[in-house]
GROMACS .gro file of C-alpha atoms in nm:
model
  303
    1MET     CA    1   0.494   0.634   1.887
    2GLN     CA    2   0.580   0.822   2.219
    3SER     CA    3   0.321   0.991   2.420
    4SER     CA    4   0.333   1.224   2.724
    5VAL     CA    5   0.082   1.466   2.872
    6ASP     CA    6   0.082   1.715   2.640
    7LEU     CA    7   0.285   1.575   2.308
    8ILE     CA    8   0.275   1.278   2.090
    9GLN     CA    9   0.593   1.188   1.875
   10VAL     CA   10   0.633   0.957   1.557
   11VAL     CA   11   0.930   0.801   1.456
   12VAL     CA   12   1.029   0.884   1.067
   13PRO     CA   13   1.320   0.847   0.844
   14ALA     CA   14   1.619   1.106   0.947
   15LYS     CA   15   1.703   1.148   0.586
   16SER     CA   16   1.301   1.166   0.483
   17PRO     CA   17   1.096   1.314   0.785
   18ASN     CA   18   0.823   1.392   0.548
   19VAL     CA   19   0.696   1.046   0.533
   20LEU     CA   20   0.683   0.740   0.755
   21PRO     CA   21   0.904   0.450   0.759
   22HIS     CA   22   0.792   0.250   0.452
   23CYS     CA   23   0.864   0.004   0.175
   24LYS     CA   24   0.709   0.022  -0.184
   25ILE     CA   25   0.495  -0.223  -0.301
   26ARG     CA   26   0.437  -0.148  -0.689
   27ASP     CA   27   0.461   0.116  -0.963
   28ASN     CA   28   0.078   0.130  -0.985
   29PRO     CA   29  -0.025   0.375  -0.725
   30HIS     CA   30  -0.390   0.308  -0.729
   31VAL     CA   31  -0.580   0.013  -0.554
   32SER     CA   32  -0.882  -0.078  -0.729
   33ALA     CA   33  -1.220  -0.141  -0.515
   34GLU     CA   34  -1.207  -0.522  -0.604
   35GLU     CA   35  -0.835  -0.566  -0.476
   36TRP     CA   36  -0.923  -0.394  -0.171
   37ASP     CA   37  -1.230  -0.596  -0.119
   38TYR     CA   38  -1.077  -0.889  -0.198
   39LEU     CA   39  -0.757  -0.825   0.031
   40LYS     CA   40  -1.036  -0.764   0.334
   41ARG     CA   41  -1.250  -1.049   0.231
   42ILE     CA   42  -0.981  -1.335   0.222
   43THR     CA   43  -0.807  -1.246   0.524
   44ARG     CA   44  -1.155  -1.254   0.708
   45ILE     CA   45  -1.221  -1.579   0.554
   46HIS     CA   46  -0.903  -1.724   0.654
   47ALA     CA   47  -0.940  -1.600   0.995
   48SER     CA   48  -1.262  -1.807   1.021
   49ASP     CA   49  -1.161  -2.082   0.825
   50ALA     CA   50  -1.011  -2.286   1.121
   51SER     CA   51  -1.354  -2.295   1.297
   52VAL     CA   52  -1.525  -2.444   0.992
   53LYS     CA   53  -1.571  -2.800   1.010
   54ASP     CA   54  -1.880  -2.927   0.783
   55CYS     CA   55  -1.780  -3.017   0.462
   56GLU     CA   56  -2.060  -2.783   0.283
   57GLU     CA   57  -1.937  -2.497   0.476
   58LYS     CA   58  -1.565  -2.565   0.384
   59GLU     CA   59  -1.679  -2.572   0.009
   60ASN     CA   60  -1.839  -2.250   0.047
   61VAL     CA   61  -1.561  -2.097   0.208
   62THR     CA   62  -1.342  -2.224  -0.075
   63ASN     CA   63  -1.603  -2.063  -0.320
   64GLU     CA   64  -1.570  -1.730  -0.170
   65CYS     CA   65  -1.189  -1.730  -0.162
   66GLN     CA   66  -1.198  -1.734  -0.554
   67GLY     CA   67  -1.036  -1.402  -0.695
   68THR     CA   68  -0.863  -1.296  -1.007
   69GLU     CA   69  -0.507  -1.354  -1.073
   70GLN     CA   70  -0.470  -0.977  -1.022
   71GLN     CA   71  -0.653  -0.960  -0.671
   72LYS     CA   72  -0.419  -1.270  -0.564
   73LEU     CA   73  -0.119  -1.095  -0.682
   74PHE     CA   74  -0.207  -0.767  -0.506
   75VAL     CA   75  -0.238  -0.995  -0.180
   76ASP     CA   76   0.076  -1.134  -0.230
   77LEU     CA   77   0.252  -0.811  -0.275
   78VAL     CA   78   0.116  -0.651   0.016
   79ALA     CA   79   0.226  -0.980   0.249
   80ALA     CA   80   0.549  -0.966   0.094
   81THR     CA   81   0.604  -0.568   0.121
   82ALA     CA   82   0.494  -0.607   0.491
   83ARG     CA   83   0.737  -0.855   0.541
   84ARG     CA   84   1.023  -0.635   0.427
   85LEU     CA   85   0.916  -0.333   0.615
   86PHE     CA   86   0.899  -0.587   0.935
   87ASN     CA   87   1.269  -0.676   0.854
   88TYR     CA   88   1.380  -0.291   0.794
   89MET     CA   89   1.197  -0.173   1.129
   90GLU     CA   90   1.375  -0.484   1.316
   91ILE     CA   91   1.044  -0.655   1.435
   92SER     CA   92   1.058  -1.031   1.513
   93PRO     CA   93   0.858  -1.261   1.314
   94GLU     CA   94   0.661  -1.342   1.619
   95ASP     CA   95   0.568  -0.963   1.699
   96SER     CA   96   0.483  -0.899   1.318
   97LEU     CA   97   0.184  -1.143   1.354
   98LEU     CA   98   0.039  -0.895   1.622
   99HIS     CA   99   0.012  -0.614   1.409
  100ARG     CA  100  -0.276  -0.492   1.195
  101LEU     CA  101  -0.370  -0.335   0.852
  102TYR     CA  102  -0.547  -0.014   0.866
  103ASP     CA  103  -0.855  -0.103   0.687
  104ALA     CA  104  -1.072   0.196   0.718
  105GLU     CA  105  -0.933   0.341   0.373
  106VAL     CA  106  -0.630   0.368   0.145
  107ILE     CA  107  -0.460   0.688   0.229
  108ASP     CA  108  -0.443   0.861  -0.125
  109LEU     CA  109  -0.226   1.142  -0.100
  110THR     CA  110  -0.157   1.272  -0.453
  111HIS     CA  111  -0.197   1.070  -0.775
  112ASP     CA  112   0.131   0.901  -0.762
  113VAL     CA  113   0.126   0.826  -0.396
  114SER     CA  114  -0.109   0.576  -0.190
  115PHE     CA  115  -0.037   0.470   0.168
  116LEU     CA  116  -0.155   0.119   0.322
  117ILE     CA  117  -0.062   0.106   0.727
  118ALA     CA  118   0.025  -0.138   0.953
  119VAL     CA  119  -0.002  -0.044   1.329
  120PRO     CA  120   0.137  -0.240   1.646
  121PRO     CA  121  -0.090  -0.390   1.892
  122ALA     CA  122  -0.244  -0.131   2.119
  123GLU     CA  123  -0.045  -0.210   2.384
  124THR     CA  124   0.252  -0.132   2.232
  125ALA     CA  125   0.168   0.135   2.004
  126CYS     CA  126   0.270   0.411   2.260
  127CYS     CA  127   0.579   0.472   2.477
  128VAL     CA  128   0.557   0.682   2.789
  129PRO     CA  129   0.859   0.908   2.859
  130GLY     CA  130   1.110   0.763   3.013
  131THR     CA  131   1.085   0.409   2.839
  132ARG     CA  132   1.365   0.320   2.647
  133GLU     CA  133   1.292   0.333   2.264
  134ILE     CA  134   1.503   0.085   2.074
  135LEU     CA  135   1.401   0.249   1.722
  136LEU     CA  136   1.540   0.556   1.840
  137GLN     CA  137   1.882   0.412   1.918
  138ARG     CA  138   1.944   0.385   1.554
  139GLY     CA  139   2.082   0.653   1.346
  140ASP     CA  140   1.893   0.659   1.031
  141LEU     CA  141   1.562   0.728   1.272
  142LEU     CA  142   1.416   1.006   1.442
  143SER     CA  143   1.098   1.137   1.634
  144LEU     CA  144   0.919   1.424   1.566
  145PRO     CA  145   0.581   1.589   1.713
  146ILE     CA  146   0.311   1.482   1.553
  147GLN     CA  147   0.201   1.887   1.450
  148VAL     CA  148   0.572   1.911   1.308
  149PHE     CA  149   0.524   1.582   1.114
  150GLU     CA  150   0.210   1.702   0.977
  151MET     CA  151   0.309   2.030   0.870
  152VAL     CA  152   0.628   1.886   0.659
  153HIS     CA  153   0.409   1.599   0.532
  154LEU     CA  154   0.126   1.824   0.420
  155ASN     CA  155   0.380   2.066   0.238
  156THR     CA  156   0.539   1.788   0.056
  157TYR     CA  157   0.234   1.594  -0.061
  158GLN     CA  158  -0.096   1.856  -0.046
  159LYS     CA  159   0.112   2.203  -0.036
  160ASP     CA  160  -0.197   2.368  -0.199
  161VAL     CA  161  -0.398   2.228   0.082
  162ILE     CA  162  -0.195   2.373   0.372
  163ASN     CA  163  -0.152   2.702   0.192
  164ARG     CA  164  -0.502   2.747   0.148
  165TYR     CA  165  -0.575   2.667   0.502
  166SER     CA  166  -0.286   2.890   0.674
  167ARG     CA  167  -0.419   3.178   0.457
  168LEU     CA  168  -0.811   3.142   0.559
  169SER     CA  169  -0.728   3.085   0.923
  170CYS     CA  170  -0.549   3.388   0.938
  171ILE     CA  171  -0.823   3.598   0.778
  172LEU     CA  172  -1.086   3.409   0.955
  173GLU     CA  173  -0.924   3.490   1.273
  174LEU     CA  174  -0.933   3.850   1.235
  175ASP     CA  175  -1.244   3.889   1.091
  176THR     CA  176  -1.400   3.698   1.382
  177ALA     CA  177  -1.222   3.916   1.632
  178GLN     CA  178  -1.354   4.242   1.450
  179ALA     CA  179  -1.711   4.086   1.434
  180GLN     CA  180  -1.700   3.983   1.823
  181TYR     CA  181  -1.584   4.338   1.864
  182ASN     CA  182  -1.902   4.485   1.683
  183HIS     CA  183  -2.126   4.278   1.790
  184ARG     CA  184  -2.013   4.410   2.153
  185GLU     CA  185  -2.041   4.766   2.035
  186ALA     CA  186  -2.381   4.718   1.904
  187PHE     CA  187  -2.645   4.994   2.017
  188SER     CA  188  -2.952   4.962   1.801
  189SER     CA  189  -3.141   4.637   1.701
  190LEU     CA  190  -3.026   4.697   1.335
  191GLU     CA  191  -2.654   4.715   1.439
  192LEU     CA  192  -2.700   4.403   1.669
  193SER     CA  193  -2.883   4.184   1.406
  194VAL     CA  194  -2.638   4.290   1.137
  195ALA     CA  195  -2.329   4.201   1.360
  196LYS     CA  196  -2.515   3.842   1.459
  197ASP     CA  197  -2.580   3.768   1.114
  198LYS     CA  198  -2.199   3.825   1.012
  199LEU     CA  199  -2.069   3.645   1.317
  200ALA     CA  200  -2.274   3.335   1.248
  201ARG     CA  201  -2.148   3.319   0.889
  202LEU     CA  202  -1.795   3.338   0.995
  203GLN     CA  203  -1.838   3.068   1.259
  204ASP     CA  204  -2.009   2.852   0.978
  205LEU     CA  205  -1.726   2.931   0.795
  206GLN     CA  206  -1.463   2.824   1.025
  207THR     CA  207  -1.651   2.466   1.065
  208GLN     CA  208  -1.637   2.417   0.711
  209VAL     CA  209  -1.246   2.472   0.706
  210ASN     CA  210  -1.192   2.302   1.051
  211THR     CA  211  -1.364   1.987   0.854
  212VAL     CA  212  -1.147   2.012   0.528
  213TRP     CA  213  -0.840   2.045   0.778
  214LYS     CA  214  -0.948   1.734   0.984
  215GLY     CA  215  -1.011   1.515   0.664
  216ALA     CA  216  -0.633   1.608   0.528
  217ARG     CA  217  -0.525   1.476   0.886
  218TRP     CA  218  -0.521   1.129   0.815
  219LEU     CA  219  -0.254   1.037   1.084
  220ILE     CA  220  -0.479   1.129   1.367
  221ASP     CA  221  -0.740   0.825   1.248
  222VAL     CA  222  -0.458   0.625   1.218
  223ILE     CA  223  -0.336   0.699   1.590
  224THR     CA  224  -0.702   0.618   1.699
  225PHE     CA  225  -0.733   0.336   1.529
  226ALA     CA  226  -0.350   0.222   1.674
  227ARG     CA  227  -0.459   0.253   2.028
  228ASP     CA  228  -0.797   0.074   1.964
  229ARG     CA  229  -0.801  -0.240   2.186
  230GLY     CA  230  -1.093  -0.402   1.984
  231PHE     CA  231  -0.824  -0.675   1.886
  232SER     CA  232  -0.790  -1.014   2.042
  233GLN     CA  233  -0.423  -1.121   2.053
  234GLN     CA  234  -0.511  -1.470   2.194
  235SER     CA  235  -0.771  -1.568   1.911
  236GLY     CA  236  -0.578  -1.370   1.643
  237SER     CA  237  -0.908  -1.228   1.583
  238SER     CA  238  -0.948  -0.852   1.489
  239GLN     CA  239  -1.291  -0.671   1.489
  240VAL     CA  240  -1.088  -0.365   1.374
  241GLY     CA  241  -0.814  -0.396   1.075
  242ILE     CA  242  -0.694  -0.685   0.918
  243SER     CA  243  -0.470  -0.915   1.114
  244MET     CA  244  -0.131  -0.976   0.978
  245LYS     CA  245  -0.117  -1.315   1.127
  246HIS     CA  246  -0.371  -1.427   0.845
  247LEU     CA  247  -0.246  -1.166   0.591
  248LEU     CA  248   0.129  -1.298   0.590
  249SER     CA  249  -0.015  -1.671   0.579
  250LEU     CA  250  -0.146  -1.590   0.249
  251ASP     CA  251   0.184  -1.515   0.079
  252ARG     CA  252   0.219  -1.738  -0.210
  253ASN     CA  253   0.536  -1.654  -0.277
  254LYS     CA  254   0.669  -1.764   0.069
  255SER     CA  255   0.629  -2.111  -0.024
  256ASN     CA  256   0.733  -2.090  -0.353
  257ASN     CA  257   1.064  -1.888  -0.275
  258ASN     CA  258   1.314  -2.189  -0.331
  259SER     CA  259   1.156  -2.283  -0.627
  260ASN     CA  260   1.122  -1.957  -0.804
  261SER     CA  261   1.482  -1.886  -0.715
  262LEU     CA  262   1.614  -2.151  -0.860
  263LYS     CA  263   1.430  -2.119  -1.181
  264ARG     CA  264   1.520  -1.758  -1.202
  265SER     CA  265   1.877  -1.881  -1.174
  266LEU     CA  266   1.861  -2.120  -1.441
  267LEU     CA  267   1.664  -1.860  -1.682
  268GLN     CA  268   1.921  -1.558  -1.645
  269LEU     CA  269   2.216  -1.516  -1.773
  270PRO     CA  270   2.524  -1.445  -1.536
  271PRO     CA  271   2.622  -1.053  -1.534
  272ARG     CA  272   2.942  -0.961  -1.643
  273ASP     CA  273   3.004  -0.714  -1.361
  274PRO     CA  274   2.791  -0.694  -1.052
  275LYS     CA  275   2.819  -0.318  -1.058
  276LEU     CA  276   2.621  -0.315  -1.356
  277VAL     CA  277   2.347  -0.506  -1.222
  278ASN     CA  278   2.042  -0.291  -1.156
  279LEU     CA  279   1.891  -0.377  -0.809
  280VAL     CA  280   1.532  -0.310  -0.741
  281GLN     CA  281   1.509  -0.063  -0.451
  282VAL     CA  282   1.251  -0.052  -0.184
  283GLU     CA  283   1.071   0.280  -0.097
  284ALA     CA  284   0.754   0.386   0.013
  285VAL     CA  285   0.565   0.323   0.326
  286GLY     CA  286   0.569   0.243   0.687
  287GLN     CA  287   0.452   0.385   0.993
  288GLY     CA  288   0.667   0.600   1.223
  289LEU     CA  289   0.570   0.604   1.606
  290THR     CA  290   0.707   0.336   1.800
  291CYS     CA  291   0.517   0.134   1.596
  292PRO     CA  292   0.567   0.026   1.235
  293ILE     CA  293   0.337   0.127   0.935
  294PHE     CA  294   0.370   0.065   0.564
  295LEU     CA  295   0.257   0.251   0.255
  296GLU     CA  296   0.095   0.093  -0.054
  297SER     CA  297   0.270   0.236  -0.368
  298THR     CA  298   0.437   0.511  -0.559
  299HIS     CA  299   0.518   0.627  -0.928
  300HIS     CA  300   0.874   0.795  -0.824
  301ARG     CA  301   1.109   0.785  -0.530
  302ILE     CA  302   1.051   0.978  -0.244
  303GLN     CA  303   1.338   1.166  -0.115
   0.00000   0.00000   0.00000
């Protein structure tokens, strides 16, 4: 992310500027409450596990770590996807451990697209003007002002919301200007009362529209979260967000990569033509800014 006095820019893929840099986690775009709670609980327990010395406390911690296979698989997928995203964004393994997972909510854009977002340390979340931005030296990435990105993004995923908001904003602005003019021209007490009542109702409608619009602008909440310094790099503990250091250490696939790849090579027939092999391609989520982010899942490939 690049920040100046009056402008904040985010880094996005050049070929799909309507979404942040991303990698696909799975085909199912929905995250159950049990999966989300287990992800937060297991990383919190893992962070405090090192300080537990009493045998009884360790047993209690072990019992709390118990989850269903589906919940454990979800954590493994998130951790593995985070590694792929960090590799794509060319973030070193050491720096990736300092990142955090946005845990306030799962960003549900549509029925087919959901985001899980990772942010960098608050100290490196923004680059001031004049600072050399390594990500922008790449031809596949570019920076966009937040307002431009939000319009392109919402027009893709929530077109109905942006269309209704634009129309209502224009109508309310004109009606409010007319009501203010009538209020200034009001002479009798009756005219003044009517003008005040209409102006109050229009202002109430404007407040409601602004509330809906604020809810749709999830990126602002993410940026506020990214710049929150309630995170201790030295201790690796996090008051806000899920520490990537603990999440990445929970990836069961990492420790079993060699044995799993050997089993797959023994069980699978060699392809007759490498060109005919269907490779699973990485898609969805990530953050653009100077900091990487990653998304959760989509049913279809985003272009």
